[in-house]
Each structure stands twice: as structure tokens, then as C-alpha cells.
Amino acid sequence: EAINIILSSCKERKIKISSACFGVAGPVSANHDFCSLTYVKWKADTKEILRKTSLKAFLINDFEAVVYGINMLSNRDLMEVGHKRKALPKATKAVIGAGTGLGKSILVYQDYYKAYIPIPSEGGFSDFPAQNELELGLVDFIKKKKKINEPISWEEIISGKGIESIYSFLRPSFNPTKYTSEISRSMDKAPLIAKYKNRDRACRETFRLYVRFYARCAKNFVLDSLARGGLYIAGGIASKNSE
């Protein structure tokens, strides 16, 4: 329905679209023609799209789509974090980004295209490595709260829902403040926890842990990919909490 609305709008403006690429949130089939989305009960199927819209479609992972944009960035689009080494030209790059979930991708330079091409990944679902008693307690808390039997993934920690889980785990250790009830009433707690991270001790400690986990994941990904071309941090949470 959404595709047909856009095609109809384009037709009114005498714009003809015969094919399109869609970035979809989930693992895409090898033929780039099917994806069962991760967090909603939708299936993206290029055969169905062609039948119902006459549009030839090609599917890629949504974070893979984001990562293609690295080719378009200039220095003014970037903020350097912890810069110690100069990135090597045409060397492998890594991109990580947290928002609703956690995306990872490795960029490899292709001379034929004169551009970096992303390798799709579902690395956000790899296991979170707890390092001490507090972190093991957080893992057990999330497992019990969400009735999860398998290992906890990075995505359960480094994401919007991860911020909420960390906060819920830490909250009983702090006295309530005037912000506590507002956060507890909210259906979407992560933005409020971020908003009050400099005013509320529980929120501040949540973000201190969250940044530690994000940094650990980033470090491990740099080692996995040997990203001598640099690591890029994308995603809504980093952009909204750049400090």
C-alpha cells in the first residue's frame, strides 16, 4: 500500500519509477528477494511487490543501506572520538550503530567502483560477554524479565531497549527523584533516561554503563575486522547523545 501511494504521487509529477532498492530491518535472503522483518510481523517479498505494484524491487539490510552512506561523508559530517592513529587510505573500515537495535558492518574498498562496499552482518545478535558480577547480574535480570533462555545478545544491551533494561536493573539501588515517576509511567523510557542523565543518578549510572558496553563492543569489532581505515559510530542514540 505504501509503495503504491508513492508511485501514484510520482505519476502525478510525471516521474516514472520502474525499480527500487529497499533497506529492510532483518536478515535478507541470498538472492536479495525476501526478508522476514525482525521486530514486526511483516515479510518483504520482491515477487509480491512486483505483483501488487509493478515495481521491480531489490532488498538489502537496513544497516547495510546506512553504511553505503559512509562513501558520501565529508570531514564536516564527522566528529572524531578518541583519535590516535591516522586512518590508512583504502583500508578496511568498520561501522557500528545503535538505535532500535544494533547494526554492524565491515566496509571493503573496491577499486572497480572507487567506493567502499559493505559486507552485511547480523553481528548485533552475537553474545554479550559479561565480565564481572554486576554484569552477570544484569544478564540474569534481563533473562528473567524477558523470559529469555538463550544467551543475551549485544542488541539486548546496546540499543534503546538496552538502556531501559540497564536502568530498570540499577533503579532500585538509588533513591527516587522527581524524574523517577515520569520515567516509570512512560511507554518509551530510553529518551527520558537520556534526557535526565545529567540530573538523575540512576540515569547517569545507566549511561555510564551503557557507554562502557558500547566501547567494549566497538573495540571488539575493530579487532574482528582489523579496521585500519577507522571505526564509524552511526545510529540515533550516538547522534542524540554525542557527548
Short mmCIF file of C-alpha atoms in Angstrom, two decimals:
data_model
loop_
_atom_site.label_atom_id
_atom_site.label_comp_id
_atom_site.label_asym_id
_atom_site.label_seq_id
_atom_site.Cartn_x
_atom_site.Cartn_y
_atom_site.Cartn_z
CA GLU A 1 0.00 0.00 0.00
CA ALA A 2 2.78 2.43 0.95
CA ILE A 3 4.66 1.72 -2.29
CA ASN A 4 1.57 2.31 -4.42
CA ILE A 5 0.89 5.63 -2.68
CA ILE A 6 4.40 6.81 -3.51
CA LEU A 7 4.19 5.54 -7.11
CA SER A 8 0.86 7.33 -7.53
CA SER A 9 2.36 10.55 -6.19
CA CYS A 10 5.31 10.20 -8.59
CA LYS A 11 2.98 9.56 -11.53
CA GLU A 12 1.14 12.82 -10.80
CA ARG A 13 4.51 14.59 -11.06
CA LYS A 14 5.40 12.71 -14.28
CA ILE A 15 8.17 10.77 -12.51
CA LYS A 16 8.44 7.16 -13.66
CA ILE A 17 9.93 4.60 -11.28
CA SER A 18 10.37 1.04 -12.51
CA SER A 19 12.73 -0.38 -9.89
CA ALA A 20 13.83 0.36 -6.34
CA CYS A 21 16.10 -0.81 -3.55
CA PHE A 22 14.63 -1.21 -0.07
CA GLY A 23 16.58 -1.27 3.20
CA VAL A 24 14.73 -3.70 5.47
CA ALA A 25 15.31 -4.44 9.15
CA GLY A 26 16.25 -8.11 9.20
CA PRO A 27 18.39 -10.79 7.53
CA VAL A 28 17.94 -10.67 3.74
CA SER A 29 17.95 -13.78 1.54
CA ALA A 30 20.99 -14.57 -0.62
CA ASN A 31 19.04 -13.54 -3.74
CA HIS A 32 18.00 -10.23 -2.14
CA ASP A 33 14.35 -11.07 -2.74
CA PHE A 34 12.95 -11.89 0.71
CA CYS A 35 13.18 -10.78 4.34
CA SER A 36 11.16 -11.60 7.42
CA LEU A 37 11.49 -8.42 9.48
CA THR A 38 12.95 -8.74 12.96
CA TYR A 39 10.62 -6.67 15.14
CA VAL A 40 7.34 -6.58 13.22
CA LYS A 41 5.35 -9.42 11.69
CA TRP A 42 5.93 -8.28 8.13
CA LYS A 43 7.54 -10.11 5.24
CA ALA A 44 9.22 -8.21 2.41
CA ASP A 45 8.90 -10.29 -0.77
CA THR A 46 10.01 -8.86 -4.13
CA LYS A 47 7.68 -11.21 -6.04
CA GLU A 48 4.69 -9.92 -4.08
CA ILE A 49 5.86 -6.32 -4.54
CA LEU A 50 6.12 -6.84 -8.32
CA ARG A 51 2.68 -8.47 -8.46
CA LYS A 52 0.94 -5.76 -6.42
CA THR A 53 2.84 -2.65 -7.55
CA SER A 54 4.58 -3.50 -10.88
CA LEU A 55 7.81 -2.37 -9.21
CA LYS A 56 10.99 -4.43 -9.54
CA ALA A 57 12.46 -4.48 -6.05
CA PHE A 58 15.85 -5.37 -4.59
CA LEU A 59 16.29 -5.83 -0.84
CA ILE A 60 19.27 -5.07 1.38
CA ASN A 61 19.58 -4.92 5.17
CA ASP A 62 18.65 -1.51 6.59
CA PHE A 63 22.01 -1.01 8.29
CA GLU A 64 23.78 -2.04 5.08
CA ALA A 65 21.84 0.79 3.42
CA VAL A 66 23.06 3.23 6.09
CA VAL A 67 26.64 2.06 5.62
CA TYR A 68 26.65 2.85 1.88
CA GLY A 69 26.27 6.47 3.01
CA ILE A 70 29.79 6.44 4.50
CA ASN A 71 31.03 6.97 0.93
CA MET A 72 29.18 10.30 0.82
CA LEU A 73 30.55 11.82 4.03
CA SER A 74 32.95 14.73 4.19
CA ASN A 75 35.03 15.81 7.18
CA ARG A 76 32.38 18.32 8.27
CA ASP A 77 29.91 15.45 8.64
CA LEU A 78 32.10 13.70 11.20
CA MET A 79 33.02 14.17 14.85
CA GLU A 80 36.26 12.48 15.87
CA VAL A 81 36.25 10.43 19.08
CA GLY A 82 39.49 9.28 20.71
CA HIS A 83 41.55 9.90 17.60
CA LYS A 84 45.06 8.46 17.99
CA ARG A 85 46.03 6.99 14.63
CA LYS A 86 45.63 8.24 11.09
CA ALA A 87 43.30 6.11 9.01
CA LEU A 88 45.04 4.30 6.17
CA PRO A 89 43.73 5.01 2.64
CA LYS A 90 41.56 2.25 1.13
CA ALA A 91 41.94 0.18 4.31
CA THR A 92 39.05 -1.79 5.77
CA LYS A 93 36.56 0.26 7.78
CA ALA A 94 34.05 -0.81 10.41
CA VAL A 95 30.65 0.75 11.15
CA ILE A 96 28.59 0.19 14.28
CA GLY A 97 25.32 1.85 15.21
CA ALA A 98 22.74 1.50 17.98
CA GLY A 99 19.13 2.62 17.84
CA THR A 100 16.11 0.32 17.94
CA GLY A 101 18.64 -2.49 17.54
CA LEU A 102 22.40 -2.77 16.98
CA GLY A 103 23.88 -2.74 13.49
CA LYS A 104 27.38 -3.76 12.41
CA SER A 105 29.03 -3.78 9.02
CA ILE A 106 32.51 -4.04 7.53
CA LEU A 107 33.43 -1.81 4.59
CA VAL A 108 35.90 -3.06 1.97
CA TYR A 109 37.26 -0.74 -0.72
CA GLN A 110 36.62 -1.82 -4.33
CA ASP A 111 38.83 -0.19 -6.96
CA TYR A 112 36.32 -1.10 -9.69
CA TYR A 113 33.61 1.05 -8.05
CA LYS A 114 36.05 3.55 -6.48
CA ALA A 115 33.96 3.20 -3.34
CA TYR A 116 33.59 1.21 -0.13
CA ILE A 117 31.17 -1.72 -0.36
CA PRO A 118 29.58 -3.01 2.86
CA ILE A 119 29.54 -6.63 3.95
CA PRO A 120 26.13 -7.24 5.56
CA SER A 121 26.10 -8.57 9.11
CA GLU A 122 23.80 -9.65 11.92
CA GLY A 123 26.61 -9.18 14.46
CA GLY A 124 24.32 -7.34 16.84
CA PHE A 125 22.88 -10.73 17.76
CA SER A 126 26.23 -12.21 18.84
CA ASP A 127 26.64 -12.98 22.55
CA PHE A 128 27.25 -10.24 25.11
CA PRO A 129 30.36 -11.15 27.18
CA ALA A 130 29.73 -10.31 30.84
CA GLN A 131 32.98 -9.53 32.68
CA ASN A 132 32.10 -9.22 36.38
CA GLU A 133 29.44 -9.88 39.00
CA LEU A 134 27.47 -6.70 38.21
CA GLU A 135 27.30 -7.55 34.51
CA LEU A 136 26.32 -11.16 35.22
CA GLY A 137 23.56 -9.77 37.45
CA LEU A 138 22.36 -7.58 34.56
CA VAL A 139 22.32 -10.59 32.22
CA ASP A 140 20.29 -12.65 34.72
CA PHE A 141 17.92 -9.69 35.26
CA ILE A 142 17.23 -9.35 31.52
CA LYS A 143 16.77 -13.10 31.09
CA LYS A 144 14.22 -13.28 33.89
CA LYS A 145 12.40 -10.09 32.93
CA LYS A 146 12.07 -11.07 29.25
CA LYS A 147 11.87 -14.85 29.77
CA ILE A 148 14.93 -15.43 27.57
CA ASN A 149 16.55 -18.87 27.78
CA GLU A 150 19.39 -18.45 25.27
CA PRO A 151 22.50 -16.24 25.75
CA ILE A 152 21.89 -12.48 25.88
CA SER A 153 22.98 -10.71 22.69
CA TRP A 154 24.75 -7.35 22.30
CA GLU A 155 21.48 -5.98 20.92
CA GLU A 156 19.76 -6.58 24.28
CA ILE A 157 22.33 -4.24 25.88
CA ILE A 158 23.36 -1.68 23.24
CA SER A 159 20.04 -0.35 21.96
CA GLY A 160 17.08 1.68 23.17
CA LYS A 161 15.66 -1.37 24.94
CA GLY A 162 19.14 -1.96 26.40
CA ILE A 163 19.14 1.50 28.00
CA GLU A 164 15.74 0.70 29.53
CA SER A 165 16.95 -2.69 30.81
CA ILE A 166 20.10 -1.24 32.38
CA TYR A 167 18.04 1.49 34.06
CA SER A 168 15.46 -1.00 35.39
CA PHE A 169 18.28 -3.14 36.78
CA LEU A 170 20.04 -0.23 38.52
CA ARG A 171 16.99 1.78 39.61
CA PRO A 172 16.37 0.03 43.00
CA SER A 173 19.92 0.97 44.10
CA PHE A 174 19.10 4.71 44.05
CA ASN A 175 16.67 6.93 45.89
CA PRO A 176 13.76 8.07 43.72
CA THR A 177 13.84 11.60 42.32
CA LYS A 178 11.22 13.87 40.74
CA TYR A 179 12.08 12.25 37.39
CA THR A 180 11.57 8.64 38.53
CA SER A 181 7.77 8.56 38.29
CA GLU A 182 7.79 10.26 34.88
CA ILE A 183 10.16 7.62 33.52
CA SER A 184 8.20 4.74 35.07
CA ARG A 185 4.93 5.99 33.51
CA SER A 186 6.40 6.36 30.04
CA MET A 187 5.89 3.76 27.30
CA ASP A 188 9.20 4.81 25.74
CA LYS A 189 11.65 5.20 28.60
CA ALA A 190 15.03 5.44 26.80
CA PRO A 191 14.63 9.06 25.57
CA LEU A 192 13.70 10.22 29.09
CA ILE A 193 16.61 8.33 30.66
CA ALA A 194 18.88 10.10 28.17
CA LYS A 195 17.20 13.45 28.84
CA TYR A 196 17.80 13.24 32.60
CA LYS A 197 21.22 11.57 32.55
CA ASN A 198 22.87 14.71 33.99
CA ARG A 199 20.18 15.30 36.64
CA ASP A 200 19.25 11.85 37.96
CA ARG A 201 21.83 9.49 39.49
CA ALA A 202 20.15 6.32 38.20
CA CYS A 203 20.03 7.76 34.68
CA ARG A 204 23.65 8.91 34.92
CA GLU A 205 24.86 5.49 36.05
CA THR A 206 22.78 3.85 33.31
CA PHE A 207 24.58 5.88 30.66
CA ARG A 208 27.98 5.31 32.27
CA LEU A 209 27.47 1.55 31.95
CA TYR A 210 25.90 1.88 28.51
CA VAL A 211 28.91 3.81 27.16
CA ARG A 212 31.27 1.22 28.66
CA PHE A 213 29.42 -1.60 26.92
CA TYR A 214 29.24 0.34 23.63
CA ALA A 215 33.00 0.97 23.78
CA ARG A 216 33.73 -2.70 24.50
CA CYS A 217 31.61 -3.80 21.56
CA ALA A 218 33.29 -1.22 19.31
CA LYS A 219 36.77 -2.31 20.41
CA ASN A 220 35.99 -5.98 19.75
CA PHE A 221 34.58 -5.15 16.32
CA VAL A 222 37.71 -3.20 15.37
CA LEU A 223 39.78 -6.26 16.31
CA ASP A 224 37.45 -8.63 14.41
CA SER A 225 37.60 -6.52 11.24
CA LEU A 226 41.15 -5.12 11.60
CA ALA A 227 39.65 -1.74 10.70
CA ARG A 228 42.75 0.27 9.83
CA GLY A 229 40.55 2.67 7.88
CA GLY A 230 38.68 3.68 11.03
CA LEU A 231 35.59 2.87 13.03
CA TYR A 232 32.40 4.85 12.38
CA ILE A 233 29.71 5.12 15.04
CA ALA A 234 26.29 5.65 13.47
CA GLY A 235 22.78 5.24 14.86
CA GLY A 236 20.31 7.53 16.58
CA ILE A 237 21.50 7.04 20.16
CA ALA A 238 25.06 8.26 19.48
CA SER A 239 23.88 11.20 17.38
CA LYS A 240 21.42 12.33 20.07
CA ASN A 241 23.95 11.85 22.90
CA SER A 242 27.17 12.90 21.19
CA GLU A 243 28.90 13.83 24.43
#
